[in-house]
């Protein structure tokens, strides 16, 4: 936990009742507000078998098996008894995870599986003292950053560093875009805080992955006349000629994404008129990538049916943390400052984050 003023609010979302055969296909949870970042599932003490919940984050899988184990050793059979009566300490079982983690519930094989799902929201409570267990200045990334900045030969004329996010983020509402500092998760938050601690000014940028494969087009779409093929504009008015090949692109700043930004040709979401740069190739943004932005299965978009609420339009997307590194001359000036002035200077920089005073 990085020092922040944020707290978590849990809002009851629904009661799931699953009888025999009941299951949930692989999905991510639909953010019901810009500041929703996680889901809490509470399993009620009613007996059932089967119905394991498996949550996936990147390559990591965690299974929550809340059915009762049989007391007969050597068999894998599950027991159908009232959980609370059998083991009062295990009466209520729960799981909490980031909502963008895919999860699946295997079929219930007997009894009834009852769960309550809560949506977890980040809440900015500036009146509270910051909840802090770890100071960014104690982390290895902070030491490395400070050490690099203190070397004259490191980006002597200044430059730009990029860190591809390890998590995906909802691009649905302004709530997210306006509260980035509350919404960052895990190692992404750590990177952000370490950069700030070193007096740098991190920004978050959207990452897009375009995976269109020209060879597939003939099967999926009706053939076009030669004249039409030369037309490089999509139905959204995007100039495809800038996207010579599929790849991963980074935008300039976070913004809402709507389904109207879907481009069939790119099999992805893209905001018409937005300036984007292909990562690694003609990177005219001159970002030196410390961690390359990754391709995710749901970069910049997932259709409603993939979420747990098919009526809500939502998109999770990878992102990138980008920081401008001042020139050696400017870094040196900062070095000459007393610690109080340096802190003031850092605070001044922080005051511009998200364009709002803190
Ligand atoms: O019941 C569970 O274990 C989780 C339910 C769920 O994934 C959902 O309601 O979206
Ligand atoms: Fe879910």
Tab-separated table of C-alpha atoms and ligand atoms in Angstrom:
chain	number	residue	atom	x	y	z
A	1	UNK	CA	0.000	0.000	0.000
A	2	UNK	CA	1.407	3.350	-1.053
A	3	UNK	CA	0.615	6.401	1.066
A	4	UNK	CA	-2.683	7.748	-0.224
A	5	UNK	CA	-5.796	9.337	1.210
A	6	UNK	CA	-7.944	6.763	-0.496
A	7	UNK	CA	-10.262	4.360	1.212
A	8	UNK	CA	-12.382	1.544	-0.169
A	9	UNK	CA	-16.159	1.510	-0.317
A	10	UNK	CA	-18.020	-1.749	-0.931
A	11	UNK	CA	-21.415	-1.505	-2.597
A	12	UNK	CA	-23.693	-4.556	-2.712
A	13	UNK	CA	-24.275	-5.381	-6.366
A	14	UNK	CA	-26.152	-8.674	-6.555
A	15	UNK	CA	-27.058	-12.043	-5.112
A	16	UNK	CA	-26.087	-15.024	-7.264
A	17	UNK	CA	-28.036	-18.251	-6.701
A	18	UNK	CA	-26.756	-21.264	-8.586
A	19	UNK	CA	-28.395	-24.672	-8.461
A	20	UNK	CA	-27.057	-27.866	-10.008
A	21	UNK	CA	-25.460	-27.152	-13.391
A	22	UNK	CA	-25.294	-23.410	-12.675
A	23	UNK	CA	-22.036	-21.796	-13.805
A	24	UNK	CA	-20.556	-18.522	-15.012
A	25	UNK	CA	-18.580	-18.291	-18.230
A	26	UNK	CA	-15.204	-16.535	-18.302
A	27	UNK	CA	-15.776	-12.808	-17.933
A	28	UNK	CA	-14.460	-9.607	-16.410
A	29	UNK	CA	-16.679	-7.507	-14.155
A	30	UNK	CA	-18.325	-4.465	-15.627
A	31	UNK	CA	-17.280	-1.238	-13.906
A	32	UNK	CA	-20.473	0.401	-12.670
A	33	UNK	CA	-18.709	3.702	-12.087
A	34	UNK	CA	-15.447	5.376	-12.934
A	35	UNK	CA	-13.939	4.680	-9.534
A	36	UNK	CA	-14.766	0.989	-9.385
A	37	UNK	CA	-11.581	-1.040	-9.318
A	38	UNK	CA	-12.423	-4.378	-7.727
A	39	UNK	CA	-14.983	-7.033	-6.866
A	40	UNK	CA	-15.647	-8.772	-3.584
A	41	UNK	CA	-17.472	-12.102	-3.587
A	42	UNK	CA	-18.887	-13.424	-0.318
A	43	UNK	CA	-20.033	-17.053	-0.284
A	44	UNK	CA	-22.955	-17.713	2.070
A	45	UNK	CA	-22.991	-20.806	4.305
A	46	UNK	CA	-25.290	-23.000	2.262
A	47	UNK	CA	-24.006	-26.416	1.212
A	48	UNK	CA	-23.106	-27.292	-2.349
A	49	UNK	CA	-20.484	-29.120	-4.372
A	50	UNK	CA	-18.604	-28.031	-7.497
A	51	UNK	CA	-18.833	-24.328	-8.385
A	52	UNK	CA	-15.119	-23.510	-8.029
A	53	UNK	CA	-14.284	-19.891	-8.764
A	54	UNK	CA	-11.030	-19.425	-10.712
A	55	UNK	CA	-9.548	-15.937	-11.069
A	56	UNK	CA	-6.838	-15.182	-13.614
A	57	UNK	CA	-4.375	-12.328	-13.560
A	58	UNK	CA	-2.037	-12.540	-16.523
A	59	UNK	CA	-0.618	-16.064	-16.281
A	60	UNK	CA	-1.509	-16.500	-12.599
A	61	UNK	CA	-4.553	-18.572	-11.658
A	62	UNK	CA	-6.130	-18.760	-8.203
A	63	UNK	CA	-8.982	-21.150	-7.457
A	64	UNK	CA	-11.443	-20.640	-4.620
A	65	UNK	CA	-13.061	-23.945	-3.844
A	66	UNK	CA	-15.791	-23.223	-1.339
A	67	UNK	CA	-17.517	-26.587	-1.415
A	68	UNK	CA	-17.049	-28.754	1.654
A	69	UNK	CA	-14.363	-31.465	1.520
A	70	UNK	CA	-15.517	-34.929	2.446
A	71	UNK	CA	-14.327	-36.132	5.797
A	72	UNK	CA	-13.655	-39.576	4.382
A	73	UNK	CA	-9.942	-39.611	3.650
A	74	UNK	CA	-8.802	-40.903	0.301
A	75	UNK	CA	-11.870	-39.897	-1.656
A	76	UNK	CA	-12.272	-36.773	-3.687
A	77	UNK	CA	-16.005	-36.705	-3.163
A	78	UNK	CA	-17.426	-33.493	-1.755
A	79	UNK	CA	-19.789	-33.550	1.196
A	80	UNK	CA	-23.222	-31.950	1.032
A	81	UNK	CA	-23.878	-30.645	4.502
A	82	UNK	CA	-24.546	-27.296	6.052
A	83	UNK	CA	-21.151	-25.593	6.038
A	84	UNK	CA	-21.814	-23.367	9.040
A	85	UNK	CA	-22.909	-26.320	11.125
A	86	UNK	CA	-19.861	-28.394	10.150
A	87	UNK	CA	-17.199	-25.729	10.566
A	88	UNK	CA	-18.337	-22.402	11.993
A	89	UNK	CA	-14.876	-20.847	11.382
A	90	UNK	CA	-15.233	-21.396	7.660
A	91	UNK	CA	-18.841	-20.255	7.593
A	92	UNK	CA	-18.274	-17.215	5.377
A	93	UNK	CA	-15.724	-17.483	2.584
A	94	UNK	CA	-14.769	-14.605	0.356
A	95	UNK	CA	-12.561	-13.544	-2.546
A	96	UNK	CA	-11.539	-10.060	-3.672
A	97	UNK	CA	-9.876	-9.281	-6.978
A	98	UNK	CA	-9.349	-6.496	-9.481
A	99	UNK	CA	-12.413	-6.356	-11.723
A	100	UNK	CA	-10.346	-6.624	-14.899
A	101	UNK	CA	-9.161	-10.113	-13.884
A	102	UNK	CA	-10.943	-12.766	-15.900
A	103	UNK	CA	-12.851	-15.257	-13.774
A	104	UNK	CA	-14.977	-18.323	-14.291
A	105	UNK	CA	-17.272	-20.461	-12.105
A	106	UNK	CA	-17.341	-24.192	-12.821
A	107	UNK	CA	-20.753	-25.917	-12.798
A	108	UNK	CA	-22.336	-26.583	-9.433
A	109	UNK	CA	-22.719	-30.359	-9.072
A	110	UNK	CA	-25.186	-30.448	-6.152
A	111	UNK	CA	-26.892	-28.195	-3.629
A	112	UNK	CA	-27.119	-24.438	-3.982
A	113	UNK	CA	-24.229	-21.995	-4.231
A	114	UNK	CA	-25.201	-18.550	-2.911
A	115	UNK	CA	-22.887	-15.577	-3.240
A	116	UNK	CA	-23.162	-11.847	-2.725
A	117	UNK	CA	-21.075	-9.676	-5.048
A	118	UNK	CA	-19.932	-6.237	-3.981
A	119	UNK	CA	-18.404	-3.642	-6.244
A	120	UNK	CA	-15.339	-2.000	-4.705
A	121	UNK	CA	-14.800	1.696	-5.248
A	122	UNK	CA	-11.742	3.838	-4.524
A	123	UNK	CA	-12.846	6.776	-2.441
A	124	UNK	CA	-10.766	9.911	-2.052
A	125	UNK	CA	-10.912	10.943	1.587
A	126	UNK	CA	-8.533	13.871	1.941
A	127	UNK	CA	-9.716	14.565	5.493
A	128	UNK	CA	-8.225	11.278	6.633
A	129	UNK	CA	-4.501	10.970	7.276
A	130	UNK	CA	-2.838	9.026	4.465
A	131	UNK	CA	-2.972	5.269	4.871
A	132	UNK	CA	0.636	4.331	4.616
A	133	UNK	CA	2.469	1.143	5.188
A	134	UNK	CA	5.307	1.600	2.700
A	135	UNK	CA	7.064	4.806	1.758
A	136	UNK	CA	8.067	4.894	-1.929
A	137	UNK	CA	11.510	6.125	-0.862
A	138	UNK	CA	12.237	2.684	0.638
A	139	UNK	CA	11.654	0.823	-2.627
A	140	UNK	CA	14.407	-0.415	-4.974
A	141	UNK	CA	12.861	1.406	-7.953
A	142	UNK	CA	13.261	4.689	-6.100
A	143	UNK	CA	16.969	4.029	-5.446
A	144	UNK	CA	17.553	3.086	-9.082
A	145	UNK	CA	15.743	6.195	-10.323
A	146	UNK	CA	17.672	8.482	-7.962
A	147	UNK	CA	20.951	6.864	-8.944
A	148	UNK	CA	20.238	7.290	-12.686
A	149	UNK	CA	19.156	10.918	-12.245
A	150	UNK	CA	22.391	11.686	-10.384
A	151	UNK	CA	24.524	10.575	-13.363
A	152	UNK	CA	25.493	13.272	-15.825
A	153	UNK	CA	25.651	10.725	-18.640
A	154	UNK	CA	22.027	9.576	-18.096
A	155	UNK	CA	19.811	11.453	-20.564
A	156	UNK	CA	22.082	14.548	-20.453
A	157	UNK	CA	19.663	16.536	-22.627
A	158	UNK	CA	16.572	15.162	-20.938
A	159	UNK	CA	14.266	12.488	-22.302
A	160	UNK	CA	11.207	10.398	-21.706
A	161	UNK	CA	10.805	7.061	-19.907
A	162	UNK	CA	7.882	4.684	-20.321
A	163	UNK	CA	6.534	1.815	-18.240
A	164	UNK	CA	3.846	-0.402	-19.745
A	165	UNK	CA	1.126	-1.011	-17.148
A	166	UNK	CA	0.833	-4.426	-15.530
A	167	UNK	CA	-2.921	-4.020	-15.121
A	168	UNK	CA	-5.701	-2.922	-17.426
A	169	UNK	CA	-7.952	0.070	-16.705
A	170	UNK	CA	-11.535	1.028	-17.478
A	171	UNK	CA	-11.813	3.684	-20.133
A	172	UNK	CA	-15.528	4.022	-19.704
A	173	UNK	CA	-16.119	7.190	-17.781
A	174	UNK	CA	-14.436	10.423	-16.806
A	175	UNK	CA	-14.521	9.098	-13.234
A	176	UNK	CA	-11.487	7.002	-14.049
A	177	UNK	CA	-9.686	9.566	-16.158
A	178	UNK	CA	-10.116	12.228	-13.448
A	179	UNK	CA	-8.961	9.990	-10.600
A	180	UNK	CA	-5.941	8.198	-11.986
A	181	UNK	CA	-3.981	8.433	-8.782
A	182	UNK	CA	-6.718	6.659	-6.852
A	183	UNK	CA	-7.315	4.055	-9.490
A	184	UNK	CA	-3.828	2.765	-10.255
A	185	UNK	CA	-3.266	-0.791	-9.078
A	186	UNK	CA	-0.383	-2.718	-7.544
A	187	UNK	CA	2.962	-2.269	-9.230
A	188	UNK	CA	1.572	0.495	-11.475
A	189	UNK	CA	0.795	2.585	-8.382
A	190	UNK	CA	4.276	1.800	-7.027
A	191	UNK	CA	5.930	3.002	-10.248
A	192	UNK	CA	3.823	6.177	-10.237
A	193	UNK	CA	4.658	6.987	-6.595
A	194	UNK	CA	8.385	6.264	-7.041
A	195	UNK	CA	8.535	8.645	-10.007
A	196	UNK	CA	6.766	11.345	-7.991
A	197	UNK	CA	9.104	10.764	-5.053
A	198	UNK	CA	12.035	11.562	-7.363
A	199	UNK	CA	10.411	14.854	-8.373
A	200	UNK	CA	9.268	13.562	-11.763
A	201	UNK	CA	5.800	14.173	-13.114
A	202	UNK	CA	4.201	10.901	-14.287
A	203	UNK	CA	1.342	10.830	-16.773
A	204	UNK	CA	-0.817	7.939	-17.923
A	205	UNK	CA	-1.383	7.207	-21.592
A	206	UNK	CA	-3.705	4.770	-23.362
A	207	UNK	CA	-2.254	1.751	-25.158
A	208	UNK	CA	-3.934	0.290	-28.239
A	209	UNK	CA	-3.320	-3.025	-29.887
A	210	UNK	CA	-4.380	-3.469	-33.481
A	211	UNK	CA	-4.390	-7.068	-34.507
A	212	UNK	CA	-6.083	-6.977	-37.872
A	213	UNK	CA	-4.904	-9.660	-40.203
A	214	UNK	CA	-5.418	-8.878	-43.881
A	215	UNK	CA	-5.334	-12.556	-44.842
A	216	UNK	CA	-8.461	-13.202	-42.738
A	217	UNK	CA	-10.504	-10.440	-44.312
A	218	UNK	CA	-11.674	-12.438	-47.323
A	219	UNK	CA	-13.422	-14.970	-45.088
A	220	UNK	CA	-15.079	-12.508	-42.786
A	221	UNK	CA	-16.090	-9.628	-44.963
A	222	UNK	CA	-17.590	-9.379	-48.438
A	223	UNK	CA	-14.979	-8.628	-51.092
A	224	UNK	CA	-14.525	-5.004	-52.011
A	225	UNK	CA	-13.879	-3.431	-55.360
A	226	UNK	CA	-10.317	-2.267	-56.080
A	227	UNK	CA	-11.465	1.296	-55.787
A	228	UNK	CA	-12.873	0.665	-52.337
A	229	UNK	CA	-9.715	-1.171	-51.280
A	230	UNK	CA	-7.705	1.955	-51.968
A	231	UNK	CA	-9.911	3.857	-49.589
A	232	UNK	CA	-7.847	3.996	-46.416
A	233	UNK	CA	-10.525	5.579	-44.240
A	234	UNK	CA	-12.530	3.519	-41.761
A	235	UNK	CA	-16.190	4.159	-40.984
A	236	UNK	CA	-14.955	6.352	-38.113
A	237	UNK	CA	-12.938	8.512	-40.459
A	238	UNK	CA	-9.611	7.167	-39.212
A	239	UNK	CA	-6.797	7.405	-41.686
A	240	UNK	CA	-5.561	3.819	-41.907
A	241	UNK	CA	-2.519	4.798	-43.911
A	242	UNK	CA	-0.783	5.785	-40.665
A	243	UNK	CA	-1.212	2.248	-39.414
A	244	UNK	CA	0.886	0.289	-41.863
A	245	UNK	CA	0.966	-2.816	-39.761
A	246	UNK	CA	-0.713	-4.281	-36.777
A	247	UNK	CA	1.089	-3.528	-33.579
A	248	UNK	CA	0.932	-1.776	-30.250
A	249	UNK	CA	0.378	1.951	-30.228
A	250	UNK	CA	0.433	4.530	-27.475
A	251	UNK	CA	-1.816	7.607	-27.391
A	252	UNK	CA	-1.088	11.026	-25.938
A	253	UNK	CA	-3.540	11.130	-23.078
A	254	UNK	CA	-6.291	9.132	-21.391
A	255	UNK	CA	-9.837	9.807	-22.495
A	256	UNK	CA	-13.199	8.083	-22.524
A	257	UNK	CA	-13.699	5.371	-25.130
A	258	UNK	CA	-17.140	4.529	-26.485
A	259	UNK	CA	-18.343	1.723	-28.709
A	260	UNK	CA	-18.679	4.257	-31.510
A	261	UNK	CA	-14.889	4.284	-31.477
A	262	UNK	CA	-14.787	0.661	-32.576
A	263	UNK	CA	-13.215	0.140	-35.938
A	264	UNK	CA	-14.001	-3.116	-37.665
A	265	UNK	CA	-10.933	-2.849	-39.854
A	266	UNK	CA	-8.626	-2.595	-36.872
A	267	UNK	CA	-10.540	-5.021	-34.699
A	268	UNK	CA	-9.986	-2.550	-31.940
A	269	UNK	CA	-11.012	0.695	-30.372
A	270	UNK	CA	-9.588	3.941	-31.430
A	271	UNK	CA	-10.606	7.516	-31.014
A	272	UNK	CA	-10.830	9.258	-34.356
A	273	UNK	CA	-8.401	12.086	-34.676
A	274	UNK	CA	-6.228	10.942	-31.784
A	275	UNK	CA	-2.504	11.132	-32.264
A	276	UNK	CA	-0.940	7.718	-31.686
A	277	UNK	CA	2.568	6.348	-32.036
A	278	UNK	CA	3.644	2.794	-32.681
A	279	UNK	CA	5.661	1.423	-29.797
A	280	UNK	CA	9.235	0.578	-30.658
A	281	UNK	CA	9.158	1.259	-34.403
A	282	UNK	CA	8.778	4.837	-35.588
A	283	UNK	CA	8.543	6.052	-32.030
A	284	UNK	CA	8.578	9.772	-32.780
A	285	UNK	CA	7.646	10.381	-29.184
A	286	UNK	CA	11.163	9.230	-28.197
A	287	UNK	CA	9.947	7.174	-25.299
A	288	UNK	CA	12.607	4.873	-23.886
A	289	UNK	CA	10.588	1.888	-22.714
A	290	UNK	CA	11.774	0.482	-19.370
A	291	UNK	CA	8.817	-1.923	-19.525
A	292	UNK	CA	7.271	-2.449	-22.961
A	293	UNK	CA	3.527	-1.954	-23.172
A	294	UNK	CA	1.979	-5.363	-23.530
A	295	UNK	CA	-0.681	-6.723	-25.706
A	296	UNK	CA	-3.652	-7.899	-23.687
A	297	UNK	CA	-6.581	-9.966	-24.801
A	298	UNK	CA	-8.841	-7.013	-24.171
A	299	UNK	CA	-6.736	-3.999	-25.000
A	300	UNK	CA	-8.862	-0.910	-25.281
A	301	UNK	CA	-12.106	-2.708	-25.321
A	302	UNK	CA	-14.304	-5.623	-24.533
A	303	UNK	CA	-17.792	-6.125	-25.816
A	304	UNK	CA	-20.654	-5.870	-23.369
A	305	UNK	CA	-21.343	-9.587	-23.531
A	306	UNK	CA	-17.894	-10.315	-22.077
A	307	UNK	CA	-18.732	-8.456	-18.875
A	308	UNK	CA	-21.006	-9.562	-16.068
A	309	UNK	CA	-23.495	-6.856	-17.008
A	310	UNK	CA	-24.199	-7.078	-20.746
A	311	UNK	CA	-26.228	-3.873	-20.762
A	312	UNK	CA	-23.367	-1.624	-19.746
A	313	UNK	CA	-20.798	-0.358	-22.187
A	314	UNK	CA	-17.330	-0.730	-20.769
A	315	UNK	CA	-13.777	-1.139	-21.828
A	316	UNK	CA	-10.628	-2.179	-20.075
A	317	UNK	CA	-7.381	-1.192	-21.640
A	318	UNK	CA	-3.683	-1.402	-21.026
A	319	UNK	CA	-1.978	1.889	-20.297
A	320	UNK	CA	1.524	3.275	-19.966
A	321	UNK	CA	3.128	5.485	-17.339
A	322	UNK	CA	5.326	8.064	-19.045
A	323	UNK	CA	7.687	10.522	-17.323
A	324	UNK	CA	9.713	13.382	-18.723
A	325	UNK	CA	13.273	13.354	-17.424
A	326	UNK	CA	14.753	16.854	-17.091
A	327	UNK	CA	18.160	17.593	-18.637
A	328	UNK	CA	21.273	17.144	-16.515
A	329	UNK	CA	21.475	20.936	-16.111
A	330	UNK	CA	17.969	21.116	-14.659
A	331	UNK	CA	18.533	18.056	-12.486
A	332	UNK	CA	21.660	19.683	-11.131
A	333	UNK	CA	19.711	22.823	-10.256
A	334	UNK	CA	17.279	20.675	-8.302
A	335	UNK	CA	20.175	18.947	-6.573
A	336	UNK	CA	21.479	22.295	-5.316
A	337	UNK	CA	18.227	22.904	-3.464
A	338	UNK	CA	17.743	22.212	0.215
A	339	UNK	CA	15.501	19.292	1.033
A	340	UNK	CA	12.622	21.627	1.944
A	341	UNK	CA	12.850	23.504	-1.362
A	342	UNK	CA	13.129	20.218	-3.201
A	343	UNK	CA	9.978	18.990	-1.513
A	344	UNK	CA	8.251	22.278	-2.369
A	345	UNK	CA	9.331	21.830	-5.960
A	346	UNK	CA	8.056	18.259	-6.004
A	347	UNK	CA	4.784	19.413	-4.460
A	348	UNK	CA	4.516	22.092	-7.124
A	349	UNK	CA	4.862	19.404	-9.764
A	350	UNK	CA	2.328	17.189	-8.049
A	351	UNK	CA	-0.102	20.100	-7.962
A	352	UNK	CA	-0.368	19.882	-11.726
A	353	UNK	CA	-1.070	16.153	-11.838
A	354	UNK	CA	-4.540	15.625	-13.349
A	355	UNK	CA	-4.805	19.390	-13.552
A	356	UNK	CA	-6.175	19.695	-10.034
A	357	UNK	CA	-4.687	21.150	-6.887
A	358	UNK	CA	-3.984	18.628	-4.168
B	1	LIG	O1	-20.331	-16.052	-7.408
B	1	LIG	C1	-19.157	-15.848	-7.651
B	1	LIG	O2	-18.234	-16.542	-7.210
B	1	LIG	C2	-18.765	-14.693	-8.550
B	1	LIG	C3	-19.920	-14.104	-9.279
B	1	LIG	C4	-19.444	-13.247	-10.403
B	1	LIG	O3	-18.412	-13.442	-10.984
B	1	LIG	C5	-20.263	-12.093	-10.804
B	1	LIG	O4	-21.365	-11.915	-10.270
B	1	LIG	O5	-19.814	-11.344	-11.676
B	2	LIG	FE1	-17.831	-11.698	-12.036
